[in-house]
PDB file of C-alpha atoms and ligand atoms in Angstrom:
ATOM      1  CA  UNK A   1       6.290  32.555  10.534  1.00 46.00           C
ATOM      2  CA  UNK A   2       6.677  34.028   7.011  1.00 48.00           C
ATOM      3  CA  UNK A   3       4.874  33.037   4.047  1.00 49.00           C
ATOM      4  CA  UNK A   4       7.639  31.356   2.806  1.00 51.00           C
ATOM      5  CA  UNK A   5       7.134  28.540   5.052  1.00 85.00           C
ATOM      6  CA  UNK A   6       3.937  27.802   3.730  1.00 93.00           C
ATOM      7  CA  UNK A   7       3.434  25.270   1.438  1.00 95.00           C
ATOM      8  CA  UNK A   8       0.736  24.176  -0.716  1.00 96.00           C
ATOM      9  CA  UNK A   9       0.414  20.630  -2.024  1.00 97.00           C
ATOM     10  CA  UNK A  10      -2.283  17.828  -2.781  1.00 98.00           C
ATOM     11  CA  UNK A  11      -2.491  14.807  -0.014  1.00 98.00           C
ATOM     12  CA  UNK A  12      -3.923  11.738   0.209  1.00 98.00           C
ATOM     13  CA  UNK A  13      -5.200  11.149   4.185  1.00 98.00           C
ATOM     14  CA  UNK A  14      -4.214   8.115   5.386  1.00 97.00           C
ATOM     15  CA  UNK A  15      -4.259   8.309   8.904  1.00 96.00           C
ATOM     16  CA  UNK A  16      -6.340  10.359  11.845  1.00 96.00           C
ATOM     17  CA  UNK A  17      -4.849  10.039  15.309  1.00 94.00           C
ATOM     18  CA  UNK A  18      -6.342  11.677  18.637  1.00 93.00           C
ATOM     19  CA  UNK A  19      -4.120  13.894  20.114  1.00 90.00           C
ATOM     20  CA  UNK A  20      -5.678  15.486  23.550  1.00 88.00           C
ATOM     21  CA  UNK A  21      -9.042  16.017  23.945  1.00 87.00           C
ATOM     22  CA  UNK A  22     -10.024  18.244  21.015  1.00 89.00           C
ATOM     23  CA  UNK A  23      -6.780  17.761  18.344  1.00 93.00           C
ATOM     24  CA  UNK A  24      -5.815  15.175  15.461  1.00 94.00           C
ATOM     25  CA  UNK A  25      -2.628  13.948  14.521  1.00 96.00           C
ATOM     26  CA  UNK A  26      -2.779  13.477  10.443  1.00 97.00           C
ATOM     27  CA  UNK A  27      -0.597  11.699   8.299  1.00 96.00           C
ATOM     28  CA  UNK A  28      -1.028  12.477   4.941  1.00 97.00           C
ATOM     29  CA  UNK A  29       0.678  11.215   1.677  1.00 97.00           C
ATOM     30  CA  UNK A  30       1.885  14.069  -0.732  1.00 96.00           C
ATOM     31  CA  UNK A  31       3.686  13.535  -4.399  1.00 95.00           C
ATOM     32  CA  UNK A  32       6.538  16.227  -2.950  1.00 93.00           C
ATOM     33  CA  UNK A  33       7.377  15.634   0.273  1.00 92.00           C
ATOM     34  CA  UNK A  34       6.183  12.047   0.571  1.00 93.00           C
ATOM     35  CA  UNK A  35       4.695  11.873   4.311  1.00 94.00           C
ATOM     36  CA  UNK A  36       3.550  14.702   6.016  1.00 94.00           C
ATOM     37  CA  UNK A  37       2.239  14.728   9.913  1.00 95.00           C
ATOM     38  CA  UNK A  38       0.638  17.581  10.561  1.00 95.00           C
ATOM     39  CA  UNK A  39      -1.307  18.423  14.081  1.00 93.00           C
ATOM     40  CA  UNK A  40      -4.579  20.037  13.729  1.00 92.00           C
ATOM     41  CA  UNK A  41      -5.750  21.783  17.064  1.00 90.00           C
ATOM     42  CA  UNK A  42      -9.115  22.180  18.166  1.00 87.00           C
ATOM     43  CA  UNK A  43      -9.820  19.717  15.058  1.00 88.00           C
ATOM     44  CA  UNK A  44     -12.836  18.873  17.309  1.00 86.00           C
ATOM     45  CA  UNK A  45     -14.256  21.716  18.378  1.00 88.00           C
ATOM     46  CA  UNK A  46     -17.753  22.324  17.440  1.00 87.00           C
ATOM     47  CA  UNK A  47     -16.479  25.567  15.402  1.00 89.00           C
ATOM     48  CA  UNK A  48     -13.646  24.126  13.909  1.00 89.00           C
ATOM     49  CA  UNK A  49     -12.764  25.468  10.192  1.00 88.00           C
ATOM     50  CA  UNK A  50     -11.594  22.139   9.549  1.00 90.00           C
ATOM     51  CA  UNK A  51     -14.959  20.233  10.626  1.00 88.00           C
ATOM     52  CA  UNK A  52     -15.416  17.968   7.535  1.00 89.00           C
ATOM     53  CA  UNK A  53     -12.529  19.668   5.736  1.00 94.00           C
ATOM     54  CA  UNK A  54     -10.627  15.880   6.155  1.00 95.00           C
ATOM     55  CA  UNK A  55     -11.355  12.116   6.772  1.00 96.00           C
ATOM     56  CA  UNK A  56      -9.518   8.658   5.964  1.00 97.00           C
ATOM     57  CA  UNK A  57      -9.115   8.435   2.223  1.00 98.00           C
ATOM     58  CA  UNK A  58     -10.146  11.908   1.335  1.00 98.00           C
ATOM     59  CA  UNK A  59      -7.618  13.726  -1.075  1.00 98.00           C
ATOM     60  CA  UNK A  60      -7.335  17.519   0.331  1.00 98.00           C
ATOM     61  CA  UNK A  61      -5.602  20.799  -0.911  1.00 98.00           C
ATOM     62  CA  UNK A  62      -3.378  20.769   2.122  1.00 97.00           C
ATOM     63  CA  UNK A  63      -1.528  24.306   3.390  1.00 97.00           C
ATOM     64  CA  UNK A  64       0.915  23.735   6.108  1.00 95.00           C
ATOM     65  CA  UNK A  65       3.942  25.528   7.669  1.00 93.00           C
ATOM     66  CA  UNK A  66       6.994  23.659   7.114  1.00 88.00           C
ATOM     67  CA  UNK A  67       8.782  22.890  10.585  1.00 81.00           C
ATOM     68  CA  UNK A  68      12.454  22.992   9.670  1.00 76.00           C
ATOM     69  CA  UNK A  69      13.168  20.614  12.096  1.00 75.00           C
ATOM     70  CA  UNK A  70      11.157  17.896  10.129  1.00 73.00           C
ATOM     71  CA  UNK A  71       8.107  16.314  12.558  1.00 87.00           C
ATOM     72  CA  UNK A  72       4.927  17.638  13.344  1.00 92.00           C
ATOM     73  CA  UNK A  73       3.719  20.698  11.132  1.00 93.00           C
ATOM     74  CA  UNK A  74       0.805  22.241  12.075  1.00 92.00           C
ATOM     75  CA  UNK A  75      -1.874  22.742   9.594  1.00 93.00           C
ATOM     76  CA  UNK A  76      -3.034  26.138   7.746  1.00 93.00           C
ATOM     77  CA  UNK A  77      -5.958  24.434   5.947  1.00 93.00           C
ATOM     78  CA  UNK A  78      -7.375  22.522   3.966  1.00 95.00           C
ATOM     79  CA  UNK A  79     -10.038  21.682   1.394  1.00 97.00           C
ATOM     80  CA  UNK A  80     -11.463  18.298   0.282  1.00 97.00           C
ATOM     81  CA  UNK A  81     -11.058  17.521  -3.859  1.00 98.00           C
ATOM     82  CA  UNK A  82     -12.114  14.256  -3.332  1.00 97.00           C
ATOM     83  CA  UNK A  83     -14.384  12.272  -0.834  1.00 97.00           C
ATOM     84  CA  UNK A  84     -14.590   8.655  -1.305  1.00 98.00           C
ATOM     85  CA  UNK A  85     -17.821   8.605   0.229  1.00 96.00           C
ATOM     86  CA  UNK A  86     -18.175   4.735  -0.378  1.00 96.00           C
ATOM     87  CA  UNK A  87     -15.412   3.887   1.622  1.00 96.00           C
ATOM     88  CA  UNK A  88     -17.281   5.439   4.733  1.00 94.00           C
ATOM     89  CA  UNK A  89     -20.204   2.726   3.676  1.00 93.00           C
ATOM     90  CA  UNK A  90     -18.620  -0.753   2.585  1.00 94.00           C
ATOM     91  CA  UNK A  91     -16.782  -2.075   4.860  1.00 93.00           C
ATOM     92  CA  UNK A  92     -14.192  -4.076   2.996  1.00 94.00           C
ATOM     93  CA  UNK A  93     -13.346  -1.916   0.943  1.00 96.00           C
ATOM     94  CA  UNK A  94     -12.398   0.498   3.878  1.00 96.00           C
ATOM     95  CA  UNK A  95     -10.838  -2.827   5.102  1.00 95.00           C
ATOM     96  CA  UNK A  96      -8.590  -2.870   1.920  1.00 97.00           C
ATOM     97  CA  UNK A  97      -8.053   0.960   1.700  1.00 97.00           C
ATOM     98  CA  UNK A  98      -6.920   1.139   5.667  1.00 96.00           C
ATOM     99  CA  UNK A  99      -4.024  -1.685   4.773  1.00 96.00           C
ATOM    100  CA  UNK A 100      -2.822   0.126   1.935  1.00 97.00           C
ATOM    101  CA  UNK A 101      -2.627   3.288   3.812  1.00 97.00           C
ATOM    102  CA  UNK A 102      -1.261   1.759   6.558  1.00 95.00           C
ATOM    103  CA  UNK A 103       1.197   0.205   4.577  1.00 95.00           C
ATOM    104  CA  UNK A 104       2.090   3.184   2.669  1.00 96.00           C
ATOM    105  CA  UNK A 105       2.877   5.058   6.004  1.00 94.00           C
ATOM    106  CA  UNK A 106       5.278   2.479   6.924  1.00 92.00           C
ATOM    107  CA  UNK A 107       7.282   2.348   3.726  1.00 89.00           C
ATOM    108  CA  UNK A 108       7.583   5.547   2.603  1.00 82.00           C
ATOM    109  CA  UNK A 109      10.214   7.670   4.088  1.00 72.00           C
ATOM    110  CA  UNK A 110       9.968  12.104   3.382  1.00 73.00           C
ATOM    111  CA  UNK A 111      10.518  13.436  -0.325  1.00 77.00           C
ATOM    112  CA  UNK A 112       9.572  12.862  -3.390  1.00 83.00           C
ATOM    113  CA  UNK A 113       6.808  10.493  -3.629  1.00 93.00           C
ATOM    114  CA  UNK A 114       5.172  11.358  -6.829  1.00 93.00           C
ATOM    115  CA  UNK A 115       4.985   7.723  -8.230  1.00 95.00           C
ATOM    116  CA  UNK A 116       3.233   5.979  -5.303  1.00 96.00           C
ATOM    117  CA  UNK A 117       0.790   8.977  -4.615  1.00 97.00           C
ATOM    118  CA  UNK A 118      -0.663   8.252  -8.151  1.00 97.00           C
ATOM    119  CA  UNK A 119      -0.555   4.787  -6.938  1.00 97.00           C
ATOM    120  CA  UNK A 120      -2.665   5.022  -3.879  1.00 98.00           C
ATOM    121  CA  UNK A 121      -4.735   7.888  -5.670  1.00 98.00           C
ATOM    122  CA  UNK A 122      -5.616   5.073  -8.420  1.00 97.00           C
ATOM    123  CA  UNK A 123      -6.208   2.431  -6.159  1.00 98.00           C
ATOM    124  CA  UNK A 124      -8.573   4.631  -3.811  1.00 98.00           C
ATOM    125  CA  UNK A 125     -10.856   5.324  -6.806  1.00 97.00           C
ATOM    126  CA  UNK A 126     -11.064   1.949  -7.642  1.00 97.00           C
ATOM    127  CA  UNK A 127     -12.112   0.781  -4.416  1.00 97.00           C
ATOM    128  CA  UNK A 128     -14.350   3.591  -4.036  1.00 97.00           C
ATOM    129  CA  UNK A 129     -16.135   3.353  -7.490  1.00 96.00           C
ATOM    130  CA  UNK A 130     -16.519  -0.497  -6.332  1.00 92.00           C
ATOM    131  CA  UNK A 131     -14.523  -1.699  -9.514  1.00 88.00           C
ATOM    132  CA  UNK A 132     -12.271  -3.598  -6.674  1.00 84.00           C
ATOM    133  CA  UNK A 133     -14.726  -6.419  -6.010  1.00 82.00           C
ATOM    134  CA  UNK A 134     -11.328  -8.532  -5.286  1.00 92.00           C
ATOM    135  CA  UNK A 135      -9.937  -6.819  -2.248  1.00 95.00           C
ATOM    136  CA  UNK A 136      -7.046  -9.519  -1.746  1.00 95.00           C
ATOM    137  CA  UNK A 137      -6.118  -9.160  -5.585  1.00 95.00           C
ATOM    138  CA  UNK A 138      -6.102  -5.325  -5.054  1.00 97.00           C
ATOM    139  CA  UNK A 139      -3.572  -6.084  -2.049  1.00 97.00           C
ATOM    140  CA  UNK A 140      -1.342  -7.975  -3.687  1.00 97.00           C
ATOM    141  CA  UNK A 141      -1.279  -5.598  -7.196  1.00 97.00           C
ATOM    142  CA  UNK A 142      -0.568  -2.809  -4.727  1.00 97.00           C
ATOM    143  CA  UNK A 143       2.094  -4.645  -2.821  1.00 97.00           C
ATOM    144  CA  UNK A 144       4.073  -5.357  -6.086  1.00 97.00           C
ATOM    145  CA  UNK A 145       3.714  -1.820  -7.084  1.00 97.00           C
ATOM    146  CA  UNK A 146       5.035  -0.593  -3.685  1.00 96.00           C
ATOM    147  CA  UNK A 147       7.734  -2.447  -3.531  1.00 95.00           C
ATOM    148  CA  UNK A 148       8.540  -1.517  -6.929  1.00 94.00           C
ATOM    149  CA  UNK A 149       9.101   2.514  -6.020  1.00 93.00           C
ATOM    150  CA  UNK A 150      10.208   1.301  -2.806  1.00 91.00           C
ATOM    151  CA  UNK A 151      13.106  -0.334  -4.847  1.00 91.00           C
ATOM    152  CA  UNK A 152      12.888  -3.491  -3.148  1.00 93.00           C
ATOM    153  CA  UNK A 153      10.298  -5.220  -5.996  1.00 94.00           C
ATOM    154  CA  UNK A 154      11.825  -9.419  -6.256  1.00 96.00           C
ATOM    155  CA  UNK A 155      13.711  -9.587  -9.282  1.00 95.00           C
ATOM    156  CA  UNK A 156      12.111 -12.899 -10.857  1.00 96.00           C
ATOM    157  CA  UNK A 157      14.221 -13.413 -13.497  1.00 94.00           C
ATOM    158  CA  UNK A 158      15.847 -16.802 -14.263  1.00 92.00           C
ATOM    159  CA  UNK A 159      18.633 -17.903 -15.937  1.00 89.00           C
ATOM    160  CA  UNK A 160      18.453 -19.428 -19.194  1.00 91.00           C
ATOM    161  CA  UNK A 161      20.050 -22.646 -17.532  1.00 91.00           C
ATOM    162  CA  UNK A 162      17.389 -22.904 -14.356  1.00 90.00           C
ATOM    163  CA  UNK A 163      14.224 -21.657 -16.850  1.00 89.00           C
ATOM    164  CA  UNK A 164      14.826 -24.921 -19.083  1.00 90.00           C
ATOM    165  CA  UNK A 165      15.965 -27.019 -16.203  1.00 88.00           C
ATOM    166  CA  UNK A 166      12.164 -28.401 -16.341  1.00 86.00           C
ATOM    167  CA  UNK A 167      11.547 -27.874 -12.960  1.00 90.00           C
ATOM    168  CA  UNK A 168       9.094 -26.329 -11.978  1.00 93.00           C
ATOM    169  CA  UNK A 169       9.866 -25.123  -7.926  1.00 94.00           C
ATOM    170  CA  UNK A 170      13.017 -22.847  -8.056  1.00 93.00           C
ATOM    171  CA  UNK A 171      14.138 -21.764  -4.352  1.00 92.00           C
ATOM    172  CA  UNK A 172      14.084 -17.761  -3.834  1.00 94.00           C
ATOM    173  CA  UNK A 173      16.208 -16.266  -0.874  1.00 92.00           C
ATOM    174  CA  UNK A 174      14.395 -14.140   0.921  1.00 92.00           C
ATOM    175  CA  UNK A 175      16.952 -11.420   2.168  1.00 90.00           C
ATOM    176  CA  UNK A 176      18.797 -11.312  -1.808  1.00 90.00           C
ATOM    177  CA  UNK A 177      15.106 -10.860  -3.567  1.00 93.00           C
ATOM    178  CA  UNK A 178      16.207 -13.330  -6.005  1.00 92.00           C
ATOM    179  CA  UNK A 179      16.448 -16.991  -7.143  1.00 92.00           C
ATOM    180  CA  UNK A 180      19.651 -19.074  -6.004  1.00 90.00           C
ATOM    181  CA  UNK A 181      20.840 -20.344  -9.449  1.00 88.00           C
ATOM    182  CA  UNK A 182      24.617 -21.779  -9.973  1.00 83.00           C
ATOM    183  CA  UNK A 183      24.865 -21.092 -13.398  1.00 85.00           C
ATOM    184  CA  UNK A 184      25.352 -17.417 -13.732  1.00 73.00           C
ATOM    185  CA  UNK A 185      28.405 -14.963 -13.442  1.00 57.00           C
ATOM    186  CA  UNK A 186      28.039 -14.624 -10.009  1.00 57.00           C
ATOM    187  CA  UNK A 187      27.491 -18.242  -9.089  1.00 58.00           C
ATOM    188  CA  UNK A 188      24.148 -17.392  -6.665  1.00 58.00           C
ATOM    189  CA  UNK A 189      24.002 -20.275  -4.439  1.00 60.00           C
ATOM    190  CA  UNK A 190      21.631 -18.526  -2.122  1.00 57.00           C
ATOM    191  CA  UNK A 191      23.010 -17.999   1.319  1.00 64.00           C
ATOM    192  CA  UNK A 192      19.973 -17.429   4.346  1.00 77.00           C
ATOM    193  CA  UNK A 193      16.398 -18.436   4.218  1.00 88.00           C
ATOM    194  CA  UNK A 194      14.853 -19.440   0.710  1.00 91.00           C
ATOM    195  CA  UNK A 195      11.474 -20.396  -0.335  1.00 94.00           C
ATOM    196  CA  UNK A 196      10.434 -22.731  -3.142  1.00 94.00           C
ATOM    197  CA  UNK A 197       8.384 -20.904  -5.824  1.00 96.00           C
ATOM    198  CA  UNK A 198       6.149 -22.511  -8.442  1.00 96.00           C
ATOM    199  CA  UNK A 199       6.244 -21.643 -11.802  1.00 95.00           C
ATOM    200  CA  UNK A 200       2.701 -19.723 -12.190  1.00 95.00           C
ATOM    201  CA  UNK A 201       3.296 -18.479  -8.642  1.00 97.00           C
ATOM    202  CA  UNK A 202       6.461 -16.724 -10.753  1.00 96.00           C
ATOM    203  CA  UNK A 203       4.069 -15.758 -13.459  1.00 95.00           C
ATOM    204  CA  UNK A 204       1.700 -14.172 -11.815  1.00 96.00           C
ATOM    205  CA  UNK A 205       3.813 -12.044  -9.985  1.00 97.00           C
ATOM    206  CA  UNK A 206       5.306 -11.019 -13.375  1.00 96.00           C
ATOM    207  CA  UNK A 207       2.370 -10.339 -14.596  1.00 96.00           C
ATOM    208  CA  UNK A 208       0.582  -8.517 -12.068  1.00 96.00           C
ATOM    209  CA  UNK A 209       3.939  -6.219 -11.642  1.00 96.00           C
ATOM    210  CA  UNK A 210       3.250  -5.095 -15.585  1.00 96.00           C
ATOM    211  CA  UNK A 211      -0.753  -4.312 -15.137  1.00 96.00           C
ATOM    212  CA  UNK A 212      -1.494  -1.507 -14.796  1.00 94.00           C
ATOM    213  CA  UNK A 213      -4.658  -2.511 -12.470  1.00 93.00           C
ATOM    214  CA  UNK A 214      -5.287  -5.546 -10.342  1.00 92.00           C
ATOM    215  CA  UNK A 215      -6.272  -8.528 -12.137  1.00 89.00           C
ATOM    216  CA  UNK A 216      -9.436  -9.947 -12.909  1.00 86.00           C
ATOM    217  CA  UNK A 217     -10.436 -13.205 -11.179  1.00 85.00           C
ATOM    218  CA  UNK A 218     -10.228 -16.442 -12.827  1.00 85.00           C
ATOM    219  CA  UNK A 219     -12.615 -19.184 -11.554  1.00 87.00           C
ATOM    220  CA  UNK A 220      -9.982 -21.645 -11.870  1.00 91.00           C
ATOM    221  CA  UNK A 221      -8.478 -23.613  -9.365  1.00 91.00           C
ATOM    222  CA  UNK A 222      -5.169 -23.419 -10.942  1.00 92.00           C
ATOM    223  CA  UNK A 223      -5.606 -19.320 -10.581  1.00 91.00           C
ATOM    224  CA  UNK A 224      -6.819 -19.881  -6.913  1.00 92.00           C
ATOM    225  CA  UNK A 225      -3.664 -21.823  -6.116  1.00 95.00           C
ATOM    226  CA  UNK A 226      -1.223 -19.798  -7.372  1.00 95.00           C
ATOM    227  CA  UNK A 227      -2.639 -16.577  -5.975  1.00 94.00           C
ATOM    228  CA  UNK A 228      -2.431 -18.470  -2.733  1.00 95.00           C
ATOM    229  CA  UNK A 229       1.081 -18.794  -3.198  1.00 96.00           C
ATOM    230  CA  UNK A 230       1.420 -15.433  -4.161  1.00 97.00           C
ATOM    231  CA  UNK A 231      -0.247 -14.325  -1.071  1.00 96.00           C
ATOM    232  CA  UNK A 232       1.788 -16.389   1.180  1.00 96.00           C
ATOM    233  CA  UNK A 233       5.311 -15.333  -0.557  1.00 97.00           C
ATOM    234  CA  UNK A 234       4.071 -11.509  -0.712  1.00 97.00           C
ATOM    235  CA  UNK A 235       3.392 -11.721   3.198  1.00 95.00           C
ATOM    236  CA  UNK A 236       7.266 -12.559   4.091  1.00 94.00           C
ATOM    237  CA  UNK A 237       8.750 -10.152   1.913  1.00 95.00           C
ATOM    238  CA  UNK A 238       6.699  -7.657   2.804  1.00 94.00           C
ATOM    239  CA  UNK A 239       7.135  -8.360   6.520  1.00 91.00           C
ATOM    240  CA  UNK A 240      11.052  -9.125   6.042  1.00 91.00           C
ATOM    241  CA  UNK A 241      11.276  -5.795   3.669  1.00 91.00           C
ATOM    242  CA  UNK A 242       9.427  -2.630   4.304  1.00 88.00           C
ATOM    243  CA  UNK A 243       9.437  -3.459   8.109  1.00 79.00           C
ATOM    244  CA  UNK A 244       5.806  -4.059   7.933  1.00 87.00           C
ATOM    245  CA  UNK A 245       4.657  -6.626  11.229  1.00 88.00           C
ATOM    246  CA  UNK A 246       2.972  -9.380   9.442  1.00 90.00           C
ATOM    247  CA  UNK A 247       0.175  -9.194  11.938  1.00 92.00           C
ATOM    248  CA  UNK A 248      -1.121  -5.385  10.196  1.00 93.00           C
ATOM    249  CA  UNK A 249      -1.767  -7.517   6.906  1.00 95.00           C
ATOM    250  CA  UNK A 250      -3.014 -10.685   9.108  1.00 94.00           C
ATOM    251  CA  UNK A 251      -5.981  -8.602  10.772  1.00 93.00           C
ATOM    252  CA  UNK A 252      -6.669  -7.339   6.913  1.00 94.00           C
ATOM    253  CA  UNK A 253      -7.132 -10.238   5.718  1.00 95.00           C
ATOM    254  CA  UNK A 254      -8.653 -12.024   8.015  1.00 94.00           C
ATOM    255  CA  UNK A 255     -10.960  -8.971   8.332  1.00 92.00           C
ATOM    256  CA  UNK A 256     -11.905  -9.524   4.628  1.00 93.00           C
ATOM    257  CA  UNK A 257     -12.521 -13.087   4.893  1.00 89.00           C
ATOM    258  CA  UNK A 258     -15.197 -12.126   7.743  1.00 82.00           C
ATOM    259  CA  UNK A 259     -18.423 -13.927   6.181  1.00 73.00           C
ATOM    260  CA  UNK A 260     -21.478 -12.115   7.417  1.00 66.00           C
ATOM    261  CA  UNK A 261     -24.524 -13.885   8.823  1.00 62.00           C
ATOM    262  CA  UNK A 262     -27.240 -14.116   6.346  1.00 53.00           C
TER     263      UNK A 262
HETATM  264 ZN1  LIG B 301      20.522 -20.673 -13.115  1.00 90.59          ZN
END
């Protein structure tokens, strides 16, 4: 192998995997080449160089020879920049950064992957410096985000004709990611399964897409039902769109809403 093949990038670690007795299987997240897998052998060896080199949610200076062939790469080394440490100590928030990564592994295909690395990056730190204190409003910002660079965000425009129509529920088809409406150019009508959206549902999607962190909580029971319905429209077109089973962000959230015992 020539040095050539080596190559040098940051990575986010998003997932550890046992691979025989002694060796890991790591997926990492990288702004150049989007996902890398790389095996790391002996990983688990009392003498390992990499002993406490890597864990879940650490970014690393990661080396690794490039396997032509796409794959597995096997691992030259690697140093941790960043630890996280709180995510090894509060459990939802570990909840919360083990969806994202999860998620993230699904969507994103190899390349250039510069804009959701930051993402991840920025949403790691958050939940690590415990500014996330909503975990579910994390999901959902990160969710929009994803989709976003994934180029599959819902377009929730409306026509001038269906915004003043007064109504309030407008039907969105799922497999389009947009809202029938008969009025424009290219008459919509919305073939395939649809689901009626409120108005603030709309609006909060909107604006959670343009912050550029999650949003606060309101204690308002307006807020609470509309992020409900954001939650529940998120979770098909995530499932429907980035191939995600719906039962990965299920356990999440159900994991989240875990009360402990007092
Ligand atoms: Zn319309």
């Amino acid at each position: 192998m020539g040095e050539a093949n080596i190559l040098k990038t940051p990575a986010l670690c998003l997932q550890i995997r046992p691979w025989s007795k002694t060796s890991h299987i790591v997926t990492w997240l990288t702004p150049e080449y989007g996902l890398v897998v790389t095996s790391v052998k002996g990983a688990c060896r009392p003498k390992s160089a990499f002993l406490g080199q890597y864990d879940l949610f650490y970014t690393c200076e990661l080396l690794f020879y490039r396997n032509g062939r796409g794959g597995i790469h096997a691992i030259r080394e690697c140093v941790p920049q960043e630890r996280r440490d709180p995510l090894r100590s509060d459990w939802r928030a570990a909840a919360t950064a083990s969806y994202l990564a999860e998620l993230t592994a699904r969507t994103m295909p190899t390349g250039d992957a510069g804009g959701v690395y930051a993402l991840l990056e920025h949403a790691f730190d958050r939940l690590a410096a415990g500014k996330a204190d909503d975990f579910v409003g994390m999901i959902l910002w990160y969710e929009i985000h994803l989709l976003h660079f994934a180029g599959l965000r819902p377009d929730m425009t409306l026509c001038p004709v269906c915004a003043e129509s007064g109504t309030v529920w407008h039907n969105f088809v799922l497999a389009d990611g947009r809202f029938a409406c008969p009025h424009t150019g290219a008459k919509h009508a919305g073939n395939g399964a649809t689901v009626r959206l409120h108005a603030d549902v709309r609006r909060l999607f909107v604006r959670m897409s343009n912050a550029t962190d999650p949003l606060p909580v309101k204690k308002s029971e307006n807020f609470e039902i509309s992020r409900l319905g954001l939650l529940r429209f998120l979770g098909i077109f995530v499932s429907l769109h980035l191939d995600v089973p719906a039962v990965v962000r299920r356990v999440a959230l159900e994991t989240l809403s875990f009360k402990e015992k007092k």
